[in-house]
Amino acid sequence: MAIEVRPVGVEAFDDIHPLLLNFPTRKMSKEDWRWMLFTYPWSDSPHRGYAIYAEGKAVGFLGTIFSARPLAGRMERVCSLSSWIVVKEHRHASLSLVTPILKLRDCTILNPTPSPVAYEIFHKLGFQPLESERLIVPPLPGLAEATRALEGSIARSREVLESELTGDERAIYRDLSSSPVAQHVLLRRGGRKCYVVATPIHHRGIPFAEIQYIGDRDFFWENRILAHAALVRSTRAVGLWVDRRFATGNRIPLALRWRAPRLYRPTRKEITPEMIDGLYSEMMGLRW
């Protein structure tokens, strides 16, 4: 049976959606999938991924979420991959979806949630480790942390965020404020501020908040109890999940560790893992 691999845009969503129902993400509605992979508002690229068609029917898909981010001193085109799936009868053609991705030489490519099989494939194709584990941080403050939290404040309203965020962070908020899952928080204490973006995640039925972006990492870890307090209201989180690279140089007491292998292929060696966050990716729409 002849197959065709072609780029797909917003108009192809109804072709692709039946494939997406094979993922074990039962909390995702049809509109959630549409927003996450096809109608997110920030990209000017007409492409939303690549699909395999056989006899006019979509039998495989790999999502490409494009954005432009300031990395290592200049604006960088970034492609975050998502939702690689091929029906069993056509698995032999799976790599045909990867081939056009590998040709994006002017683009830093992220693979934030690869399956074990996908990790091995992309690693052999030259992708580098972006992350290896998350920290699971409980809301158990020391005395000094509790005191600092009492001295701080939290802002979540659109009005405050629009007025107090500036530059790239204001652009982030405007791009991502329509996300169906992202939680936006501004932490304040002692004349300093830290913008945080988090998303809810459940593990064995227990709610956590996964930190996707931290504007001032030193401030965040000094005042993490403020973040706990802000996010428990919206996510009921019993703890925070934070990629370990976001905690570089900080000692996090009582944190547990959980495997979280992620990959990337930077265009330049100057783009290090610590520069890469979870924004402008499937994390902004994924319910799990």
PDB file of C-alpha atoms in Angstrom:
ATOM      1  CA  MET A   1       0.000   0.000   0.000  1.00  0.00           C
ATOM      2  CA  ALA A   2       1.477   3.350  -1.053  1.00  0.00           C
ATOM      3  CA  ILE A   3       2.000   5.923   1.661  1.00  0.00           C
ATOM      4  CA  GLU A   4       2.638   9.653   1.562  1.00  0.00           C
ATOM      5  CA  VAL A   5       4.389  11.799   4.163  1.00  0.00           C
ATOM      6  CA  ARG A   6       3.382  15.439   4.088  1.00  0.00           C
ATOM      7  CA  PRO A   7       3.349  18.536   6.289  1.00  0.00           C
ATOM      8  CA  VAL A   8      -0.041  19.312   7.792  1.00  0.00           C
ATOM      9  CA  GLY A   9      -1.644  22.496   9.059  1.00  0.00           C
ATOM     10  CA  VAL A  10      -4.671  23.484  11.098  1.00  0.00           C
ATOM     11  CA  GLU A  11      -7.041  22.156   8.455  1.00  0.00           C
ATOM     12  CA  ALA A  12      -5.819  18.579   9.055  1.00  0.00           C
ATOM     13  CA  PHE A  13      -6.917  18.346  12.686  1.00  0.00           C
ATOM     14  CA  ASP A  14      -9.966  16.188  12.012  1.00  0.00           C
ATOM     15  CA  ASP A  15      -7.758  13.756  10.067  1.00  0.00           C
ATOM     16  CA  ILE A  16      -5.261  13.500  12.922  1.00  0.00           C
ATOM     17  CA  HIS A  17      -7.561  13.494  15.945  1.00  0.00           C
ATOM     18  CA  PRO A  18      -8.559   9.792  15.713  1.00  0.00           C
ATOM     19  CA  LEU A  19      -4.864   8.888  16.014  1.00  0.00           C
ATOM     20  CA  LEU A  20      -4.459  10.999  19.138  1.00  0.00           C
ATOM     21  CA  LEU A  21      -7.182   9.026  20.896  1.00  0.00           C
ATOM     22  CA  ASN A  22      -4.730   6.122  21.112  1.00  0.00           C
ATOM     23  CA  PHE A  23      -2.599   7.985  23.666  1.00  0.00           C
ATOM     24  CA  PRO A  24      -3.296   7.124  27.344  1.00  0.00           C
ATOM     25  CA  THR A  25      -4.243  10.717  28.175  1.00  0.00           C
ATOM     26  CA  ARG A  26      -7.911  10.256  29.007  1.00  0.00           C
ATOM     27  CA  LYS A  27      -8.315  13.770  30.406  1.00  0.00           C
ATOM     28  CA  MET A  28      -7.716  15.362  27.002  1.00  0.00           C
ATOM     29  CA  SER A  29     -10.855  16.543  25.206  1.00  0.00           C
ATOM     30  CA  LYS A  30     -11.014  17.057  21.456  1.00  0.00           C
ATOM     31  CA  GLU A  31     -10.658  20.809  21.981  1.00  0.00           C
ATOM     32  CA  ASP A  32      -7.653  20.256  24.266  1.00  0.00           C
ATOM     33  CA  TRP A  33      -5.892  18.339  21.484  1.00  0.00           C
ATOM     34  CA  ARG A  34      -6.863  21.000  18.958  1.00  0.00           C
ATOM     35  CA  TRP A  35      -5.383  23.822  21.073  1.00  0.00           C
ATOM     36  CA  MET A  36      -2.240  21.942  22.103  1.00  0.00           C
ATOM     37  CA  LEU A  37      -1.173  20.846  18.617  1.00  0.00           C
ATOM     38  CA  PHE A  38      -3.036  22.948  16.047  1.00  0.00           C
ATOM     39  CA  THR A  39      -4.505  26.266  17.215  1.00  0.00           C
ATOM     40  CA  TYR A  40      -2.040  27.507  19.849  1.00  0.00           C
ATOM     41  CA  PRO A  41      -1.702  31.244  19.158  1.00  0.00           C
ATOM     42  CA  TRP A  42       2.007  32.068  19.034  1.00  0.00           C
ATOM     43  CA  SER A  43       3.459  30.473  15.887  1.00  0.00           C
ATOM     44  CA  ASP A  44       3.540  32.072  12.446  1.00  0.00           C
ATOM     45  CA  SER A  45       4.415  28.752  10.806  1.00  0.00           C
ATOM     46  CA  PRO A  46       1.592  27.186   8.758  1.00  0.00           C
ATOM     47  CA  HIS A  47       2.828  23.700   9.669  1.00  0.00           C
ATOM     48  CA  ARG A  48       1.664  21.835  12.762  1.00  0.00           C
ATOM     49  CA  GLY A  49       3.478  18.589  12.080  1.00  0.00           C
ATOM     50  CA  TYR A  50       4.003  15.804   9.610  1.00  0.00           C
ATOM     51  CA  ALA A  51       1.563  13.019   8.822  1.00  0.00           C
ATOM     52  CA  ILE A  52       1.630   9.706   7.035  1.00  0.00           C
ATOM     53  CA  TYR A  53      -1.359   9.126   4.763  1.00  0.00           C
ATOM     54  CA  ALA A  54      -2.397   5.796   3.275  1.00  0.00           C
ATOM     55  CA  GLU A  55      -5.305   5.706   0.834  1.00  0.00           C
ATOM     56  CA  GLY A  56      -6.336   9.176   1.945  1.00  0.00           C
ATOM     57  CA  LYS A  57      -6.396   8.348   5.658  1.00  0.00           C
ATOM     58  CA  ALA A  58      -3.952   9.633   8.297  1.00  0.00           C
ATOM     59  CA  VAL A  59      -2.097   6.657   9.786  1.00  0.00           C
ATOM     60  CA  GLY A  60       0.783   8.466  11.494  1.00  0.00           C
ATOM     61  CA  PHE A  61       1.630  11.872  12.971  1.00  0.00           C
ATOM     62  CA  LEU A  62       4.449  13.815  14.628  1.00  0.00           C
ATOM     63  CA  GLY A  63       3.613  17.253  15.992  1.00  0.00           C
ATOM     64  CA  THR A  64       5.933  20.253  15.566  1.00  0.00           C
ATOM     65  CA  ILE A  65       5.305  23.208  17.887  1.00  0.00           C
ATOM     66  CA  PHE A  66       7.339  26.143  16.599  1.00  0.00           C
ATOM     67  CA  SER A  67       8.298  29.278  18.508  1.00  0.00           C
ATOM     68  CA  ALA A  68      10.966  31.982  18.587  1.00  0.00           C
ATOM     69  CA  ARG A  69      12.878  32.280  21.869  1.00  0.00           C
ATOM     70  CA  PRO A  70      15.782  34.440  23.066  1.00  0.00           C
ATOM     71  CA  LEU A  71      18.617  31.954  23.669  1.00  0.00           C
ATOM     72  CA  ALA A  72      22.317  32.616  24.162  1.00  0.00           C
ATOM     73  CA  GLY A  73      22.191  36.200  22.994  1.00  0.00           C
ATOM     74  CA  ARG A  74      19.886  36.064  19.995  1.00  0.00           C
ATOM     75  CA  MET A  75      16.437  34.991  18.855  1.00  0.00           C
ATOM     76  CA  GLU A  76      16.365  31.286  18.133  1.00  0.00           C
ATOM     77  CA  ARG A  77      13.820  29.306  16.158  1.00  0.00           C
ATOM     78  CA  VAL A  78      12.689  26.365  18.286  1.00  0.00           C
ATOM     79  CA  CYS A  79      10.680  23.278  17.367  1.00  0.00           C
ATOM     80  CA  SER A  80       9.221  21.245  20.231  1.00  0.00           C
ATOM     81  CA  LEU A  81       8.116  17.759  19.201  1.00  0.00           C
ATOM     82  CA  SER A  82       4.937  16.081  20.405  1.00  0.00           C
ATOM     83  CA  SER A  83       2.627  13.131  19.894  1.00  0.00           C
ATOM     84  CA  TRP A  84       4.633  10.773  17.669  1.00  0.00           C
ATOM     85  CA  ILE A  85       2.218   8.003  16.772  1.00  0.00           C
ATOM     86  CA  VAL A  86       1.827   5.518  13.913  1.00  0.00           C
ATOM     87  CA  VAL A  87      -0.817   2.801  13.641  1.00  0.00           C
ATOM     88  CA  LYS A  88       0.504  -0.737  13.993  1.00  0.00           C
ATOM     89  CA  GLU A  89       0.083  -1.679  10.334  1.00  0.00           C
ATOM     90  CA  HIS A  90       2.392   1.157   9.246  1.00  0.00           C
ATOM     91  CA  ARG A  91       5.020   1.171  12.014  1.00  0.00           C
ATOM     92  CA  HIS A  92       7.658   0.303   9.415  1.00  0.00           C
ATOM     93  CA  ALA A  93       7.243   3.879   8.137  1.00  0.00           C
ATOM     94  CA  SER A  94       7.628   5.592  11.527  1.00  0.00           C
ATOM     95  CA  LEU A  95      11.051   7.055  10.786  1.00  0.00           C
ATOM     96  CA  SER A  96       9.702   8.755   7.686  1.00  0.00           C
ATOM     97  CA  LEU A  97       8.112  11.279  10.056  1.00  0.00           C
ATOM     98  CA  VAL A  98      11.482  11.994  11.652  1.00  0.00           C
ATOM     99  CA  THR A  99      13.382  12.592   8.410  1.00  0.00           C
ATOM    100  CA  PRO A 100      11.950  16.090   7.730  1.00  0.00           C
ATOM    101  CA  ILE A 101      12.625  17.031  11.382  1.00  0.00           C
ATOM    102  CA  LEU A 102      16.291  16.178  11.020  1.00  0.00           C
ATOM    103  CA  LYS A 103      16.514  18.569   8.061  1.00  0.00           C
ATOM    104  CA  LEU A 104      15.631  21.573  10.263  1.00  0.00           C
ATOM    105  CA  ARG A 105      19.242  22.667  10.613  1.00  0.00           C
ATOM    106  CA  ASP A 106      18.382  26.276  11.516  1.00  0.00           C
ATOM    107  CA  CYS A 107      16.157  25.213  14.402  1.00  0.00           C
ATOM    108  CA  THR A 108      16.827  24.011  17.944  1.00  0.00           C
ATOM    109  CA  ILE A 109      14.692  20.897  18.370  1.00  0.00           C
ATOM    110  CA  LEU A 110      13.260  19.719  21.685  1.00  0.00           C
ATOM    111  CA  ASN A 111      11.866  16.316  22.567  1.00  0.00           C
ATOM    112  CA  PRO A 112      10.406  16.901  26.040  1.00  0.00           C
ATOM    113  CA  THR A 113       8.514  13.642  26.663  1.00  0.00           C
ATOM    114  CA  PRO A 114      10.050  10.829  24.589  1.00  0.00           C
ATOM    115  CA  SER A 115       9.017   7.247  25.209  1.00  0.00           C
ATOM    116  CA  PRO A 116      11.922   4.908  26.032  1.00  0.00           C
ATOM    117  CA  VAL A 117      11.961   3.694  22.415  1.00  0.00           C
ATOM    118  CA  ALA A 118      11.822   7.233  21.028  1.00  0.00           C
ATOM    119  CA  TYR A 119      14.607   8.307  23.395  1.00  0.00           C
ATOM    120  CA  GLU A 120      16.924   5.637  22.022  1.00  0.00           C
ATOM    121  CA  ILE A 121      16.066   6.511  18.416  1.00  0.00           C
ATOM    122  CA  PHE A 122      16.575  10.251  18.784  1.00  0.00           C
ATOM    123  CA  HIS A 123      19.713   9.811  20.874  1.00  0.00           C
ATOM    124  CA  LYS A 124      21.246   7.680  18.104  1.00  0.00           C
ATOM    125  CA  LEU A 125      20.283  10.421  15.641  1.00  0.00           C
ATOM    126  CA  GLY A 126      22.449  12.938  17.483  1.00  0.00           C
ATOM    127  CA  PHE A 127      20.117  14.436  20.076  1.00  0.00           C
ATOM    128  CA  GLN A 128      21.679  15.319  23.423  1.00  0.00           C
ATOM    129  CA  PRO A 129      20.360  14.879  26.977  1.00  0.00           C
ATOM    130  CA  LEU A 130      18.348  17.902  28.057  1.00  0.00           C
ATOM    131  CA  GLU A 131      17.250  16.475  31.381  1.00  0.00           C
ATOM    132  CA  SER A 132      17.462  13.217  33.310  1.00  0.00           C
ATOM    133  CA  GLU A 133      15.262  13.700  36.349  1.00  0.00           C
ATOM    134  CA  ARG A 134      12.721  15.826  38.175  1.00  0.00           C
ATOM    135  CA  LEU A 135      12.814  16.902  41.778  1.00  0.00           C
ATOM    136  CA  ILE A 136       9.641  16.267  43.746  1.00  0.00           C
ATOM    137  CA  VAL A 137       9.571  19.040  46.322  1.00  0.00           C
ATOM    138  CA  PRO A 138       7.227  18.812  49.324  1.00  0.00           C
ATOM    139  CA  PRO A 139       5.727  21.917  50.978  1.00  0.00           C
ATOM    140  CA  LEU A 140       7.743  21.451  54.162  1.00  0.00           C
ATOM    141  CA  PRO A 141       9.489  24.711  55.056  1.00  0.00           C
ATOM    142  CA  GLY A 142      12.295  25.291  57.453  1.00  0.00           C
ATOM    143  CA  LEU A 143      11.867  28.110  59.957  1.00  0.00           C
ATOM    144  CA  ALA A 144      13.689  30.645  57.775  1.00  0.00           C
ATOM    145  CA  GLU A 145      11.632  29.649  54.710  1.00  0.00           C
ATOM    146  CA  ALA A 146       8.377  29.991  56.620  1.00  0.00           C
ATOM    147  CA  THR A 147       9.404  33.445  57.816  1.00  0.00           C
ATOM    148  CA  ARG A 148      10.272  34.555  54.296  1.00  0.00           C
ATOM    149  CA  ALA A 149       6.938  33.297  53.000  1.00  0.00           C
ATOM    150  CA  LEU A 150       5.061  35.372  55.568  1.00  0.00           C
ATOM    151  CA  GLU A 151       6.948  38.445  54.353  1.00  0.00           C
ATOM    152  CA  GLY A 152       6.065  37.838  50.706  1.00  0.00           C
ATOM    153  CA  SER A 153       2.975  38.189  48.528  1.00  0.00           C
ATOM    154  CA  ILE A 154       1.431  36.532  45.481  1.00  0.00           C
ATOM    155  CA  ALA A 155      -0.275  37.982  42.407  1.00  0.00           C
ATOM    156  CA  ARG A 156      -2.295  35.985  39.875  1.00  0.00           C
ATOM    157  CA  SER A 157      -4.751  38.407  38.282  1.00  0.00           C
ATOM    158  CA  ARG A 158      -4.496  39.348  34.615  1.00  0.00           C
ATOM    159  CA  GLU A 159      -4.527  43.034  35.498  1.00  0.00           C
ATOM    160  CA  VAL A 160      -1.504  42.754  37.799  1.00  0.00           C
ATOM    161  CA  LEU A 161       0.447  40.436  35.522  1.00  0.00           C
ATOM    162  CA  GLU A 162      -0.140  42.675  32.501  1.00  0.00           C
ATOM    163  CA  SER A 163       1.015  45.746  34.421  1.00  0.00           C
ATOM    164  CA  GLU A 164       3.987  44.321  36.340  1.00  0.00           C
ATOM    165  CA  LEU A 165       5.558  41.936  33.839  1.00  0.00           C
ATOM    166  CA  THR A 166       7.872  43.551  31.300  1.00  0.00           C
ATOM    167  CA  GLY A 167       9.831  42.651  28.176  1.00  0.00           C
ATOM    168  CA  ASP A 168      10.102  38.960  27.311  1.00  0.00           C
ATOM    169  CA  GLU A 169       8.023  37.914  30.332  1.00  0.00           C
ATOM    170  CA  ARG A 170       5.122  40.119  29.329  1.00  0.00           C
ATOM    171  CA  ALA A 171       5.305  38.545  25.868  1.00  0.00           C
ATOM    172  CA  ILE A 172       5.292  35.071  27.428  1.00  0.00           C
ATOM    173  CA  TYR A 173       2.201  35.892  29.443  1.00  0.00           C
ATOM    174  CA  ARG A 174       0.346  37.302  26.451  1.00  0.00           C
ATOM    175  CA  ASP A 175       1.283  34.306  24.300  1.00  0.00           C
ATOM    176  CA  LEU A 176       0.343  31.715  26.891  1.00  0.00           C
ATOM    177  CA  SER A 177      -2.512  33.291  28.847  1.00  0.00           C
ATOM    178  CA  SER A 178      -5.013  31.389  26.675  1.00  0.00           C
ATOM    179  CA  SER A 179      -3.505  28.032  27.657  1.00  0.00           C
ATOM    180  CA  PRO A 180      -6.210  25.789  29.117  1.00  0.00           C
ATOM    181  CA  VAL A 181      -3.831  24.445  31.787  1.00  0.00           C
ATOM    182  CA  ALA A 182      -1.004  26.916  32.501  1.00  0.00           C
ATOM    183  CA  GLN A 183      -1.006  28.695  35.849  1.00  0.00           C
ATOM    184  CA  HIS A 184       0.686  32.109  35.937  1.00  0.00           C
ATOM    185  CA  VAL A 185       1.972  33.445  39.250  1.00  0.00           C
ATOM    186  CA  LEU A 186       4.015  36.470  40.292  1.00  0.00           C
ATOM    187  CA  LEU A 187       5.909  36.005  43.563  1.00  0.00           C
ATOM    188  CA  ARG A 188       7.024  39.124  45.427  1.00  0.00           C
ATOM    189  CA  ARG A 189       9.230  39.768  48.438  1.00  0.00           C
ATOM    190  CA  GLY A 190      11.604  42.502  49.513  1.00  0.00           C
ATOM    191  CA  GLY A 191      11.298  44.537  46.335  1.00  0.00           C
ATOM    192  CA  ARG A 192      12.070  41.528  44.116  1.00  0.00           C
ATOM    193  CA  LYS A 193       9.706  39.571  41.869  1.00  0.00           C
ATOM    194  CA  CYS A 194       9.687  36.174  40.203  1.00  0.00           C
ATOM    195  CA  TYR A 195       7.320  35.129  37.425  1.00  0.00           C
ATOM    196  CA  VAL A 196       6.434  31.429  37.506  1.00  0.00           C
ATOM    197  CA  VAL A 197       4.471  29.313  35.025  1.00  0.00           C
ATOM    198  CA  ALA A 198       3.283  25.881  36.158  1.00  0.00           C
ATOM    199  CA  THR A 199       0.946  23.160  34.926  1.00  0.00           C
ATOM    200  CA  PRO A 200      -1.044  20.562  36.880  1.00  0.00           C
ATOM    201  CA  ILE A 201       0.005  16.931  36.742  1.00  0.00           C
ATOM    202  CA  HIS A 202      -1.279  13.837  38.517  1.00  0.00           C
ATOM    203  CA  HIS A 203       0.802  10.856  39.569  1.00  0.00           C
ATOM    204  CA  ARG A 204      -1.138   7.853  40.845  1.00  0.00           C
ATOM    205  CA  GLY A 205      -4.062  10.161  41.382  1.00  0.00           C
ATOM    206  CA  ILE A 206      -2.074  12.632  43.501  1.00  0.00           C
ATOM    207  CA  PRO A 207      -2.013  16.241  42.232  1.00  0.00           C
ATOM    208  CA  PHE A 208       1.255  18.105  41.746  1.00  0.00           C
ATOM    209  CA  ALA A 209       2.244  21.342  40.057  1.00  0.00           C
ATOM    210  CA  GLU A 210       4.981  20.991  37.445  1.00  0.00           C
ATOM    211  CA  ILE A 211       7.132  24.095  37.123  1.00  0.00           C
ATOM    212  CA  GLN A 212       7.680  25.044  33.470  1.00  0.00           C
ATOM    213  CA  TYR A 213       9.301  28.462  33.824  1.00  0.00           C
ATOM    214  CA  ILE A 214      11.070  30.356  36.621  1.00  0.00           C
ATOM    215  CA  GLY A 215      11.999  33.979  36.006  1.00  0.00           C
ATOM    216  CA  ASP A 216      14.492  34.283  38.881  1.00  0.00           C
ATOM    217  CA  ARG A 217      15.692  30.881  40.023  1.00  0.00           C
ATOM    218  CA  ASP A 218      17.625  32.075  43.066  1.00  0.00           C
ATOM    219  CA  PHE A 219      14.575  34.002  44.282  1.00  0.00           C
ATOM    220  CA  PHE A 220      12.324  31.007  43.601  1.00  0.00           C
ATOM    221  CA  TRP A 221      14.345  28.603  45.717  1.00  0.00           C
ATOM    222  CA  GLU A 222      14.719  31.142  48.510  1.00  0.00           C
ATOM    223  CA  ASN A 223      10.946  31.633  48.479  1.00  0.00           C
ATOM    224  CA  ARG A 224       9.601  28.323  47.185  1.00  0.00           C
ATOM    225  CA  ILE A 225       6.961  28.187  49.920  1.00  0.00           C
ATOM    226  CA  LEU A 226       5.339  31.220  48.263  1.00  0.00           C
ATOM    227  CA  ALA A 227       5.100  29.171  45.071  1.00  0.00           C
ATOM    228  CA  HIS A 228       3.569  26.249  46.964  1.00  0.00           C
ATOM    229  CA  ALA A 229       1.013  28.579  48.508  1.00  0.00           C
ATOM    230  CA  ALA A 230       0.108  30.164  45.178  1.00  0.00           C
ATOM    231  CA  LEU A 231      -0.250  26.910  43.256  1.00  0.00           C
ATOM    232  CA  VAL A 232      -2.099  24.855  45.843  1.00  0.00           C
ATOM    233  CA  ARG A 233      -5.079  27.184  45.380  1.00  0.00           C
ATOM    234  CA  SER A 234      -5.397  26.488  41.660  1.00  0.00           C
ATOM    235  CA  THR A 235      -4.048  22.927  41.339  1.00  0.00           C
ATOM    236  CA  ARG A 236      -4.507  21.449  44.845  1.00  0.00           C
ATOM    237  CA  ALA A 237      -0.906  20.352  44.462  1.00  0.00           C
ATOM    238  CA  VAL A 238       0.648  18.480  47.369  1.00  0.00           C
ATOM    239  CA  GLY A 239       4.103  19.270  46.020  1.00  0.00           C
ATOM    240  CA  LEU A 240       6.097  20.714  43.133  1.00  0.00           C
ATOM    241  CA  TRP A 241       7.729  18.838  40.254  1.00  0.00           C
ATOM    242  CA  VAL A 242      10.792  20.704  39.025  1.00  0.00           C
ATOM    243  CA  ASP A 243      13.317  19.644  36.400  1.00  0.00           C
ATOM    244  CA  ARG A 244      16.664  19.253  38.120  1.00  0.00           C
ATOM    245  CA  ARG A 245      18.448  21.684  35.771  1.00  0.00           C
ATOM    246  CA  PHE A 246      16.246  24.483  37.178  1.00  0.00           C
ATOM    247  CA  ALA A 247      17.825  23.870  40.594  1.00  0.00           C
ATOM    248  CA  THR A 248      21.477  23.960  39.565  1.00  0.00           C
ATOM    249  CA  GLY A 249      23.542  25.470  42.386  1.00  0.00           C
ATOM    250  CA  ASN A 250      20.754  25.209  44.949  1.00  0.00           C
ATOM    251  CA  ARG A 251      20.411  22.693  47.753  1.00  0.00           C
ATOM    252  CA  ILE A 252      16.819  21.411  47.949  1.00  0.00           C
ATOM    253  CA  PRO A 253      16.177  19.658  51.267  1.00  0.00           C
ATOM    254  CA  LEU A 254      13.779  16.680  51.392  1.00  0.00           C
ATOM    255  CA  ALA A 255      13.394  16.574  47.606  1.00  0.00           C
ATOM    256  CA  LEU A 256      12.793  13.209  45.976  1.00  0.00           C
ATOM    257  CA  ARG A 257      14.037  12.373  42.495  1.00  0.00           C
ATOM    258  CA  TRP A 258      12.063  10.927  39.580  1.00  0.00           C
ATOM    259  CA  ARG A 259      13.350   9.946  36.142  1.00  0.00           C
ATOM    260  CA  ALA A 260      12.451  12.476  33.458  1.00  0.00           C
ATOM    261  CA  PRO A 261      14.584  11.882  30.364  1.00  0.00           C
ATOM    262  CA  ARG A 262      14.347  14.690  27.828  1.00  0.00           C
ATOM    263  CA  LEU A 263      16.368  15.402  24.688  1.00  0.00           C
ATOM    264  CA  TYR A 264      17.307  18.321  22.479  1.00  0.00           C
ATOM    265  CA  ARG A 265      19.381  19.197  19.442  1.00  0.00           C
ATOM    266  CA  PRO A 266      20.679  22.781  19.720  1.00  0.00           C
ATOM    267  CA  THR A 267      21.840  24.728  16.710  1.00  0.00           C
ATOM    268  CA  ARG A 268      24.785  26.100  18.700  1.00  0.00           C
ATOM    269  CA  LYS A 269      26.925  24.753  21.537  1.00  0.00           C
ATOM    270  CA  GLU A 270      26.208  27.952  23.471  1.00  0.00           C
ATOM    271  CA  ILE A 271      22.591  26.826  23.976  1.00  0.00           C
ATOM    272  CA  THR A 272      22.830  24.808  27.183  1.00  0.00           C
ATOM    273  CA  PRO A 273      20.122  22.738  28.900  1.00  0.00           C
ATOM    274  CA  GLU A 274      19.755  25.344  31.658  1.00  0.00           C
ATOM    275  CA  MET A 275      18.462  27.826  29.060  1.00  0.00           C
ATOM    276  CA  ILE A 276      15.592  25.577  27.979  1.00  0.00           C
ATOM    277  CA  ASP A 277      12.265  25.742  29.819  1.00  0.00           C
ATOM    278  CA  GLY A 278       8.919  24.021  29.324  1.00  0.00           C
ATOM    279  CA  LEU A 279       7.128  26.912  27.624  1.00  0.00           C
ATOM    280  CA  TYR A 280       5.857  26.894  24.033  1.00  0.00           C
ATOM    281  CA  SER A 281       5.550  23.110  24.087  1.00  0.00           C
ATOM    282  CA  GLU A 282       2.944  20.383  24.585  1.00  0.00           C
ATOM    283  CA  MET A 283       3.232  21.144  28.315  1.00  0.00           C
ATOM    284  CA  MET A 284       1.093  24.218  27.724  1.00  0.00           C
ATOM    285  CA  GLY A 285      -1.883  22.100  26.710  1.00  0.00           C
ATOM    286  CA  LEU A 286      -1.391  18.640  28.149  1.00  0.00           C
ATOM    287  CA  ARG A 287      -3.789  17.345  30.798  1.00  0.00           C
ATOM    288  CA  TRP A 288      -2.415  14.362  32.697  1.00  0.00           C
TER     289      TRP A 288
END
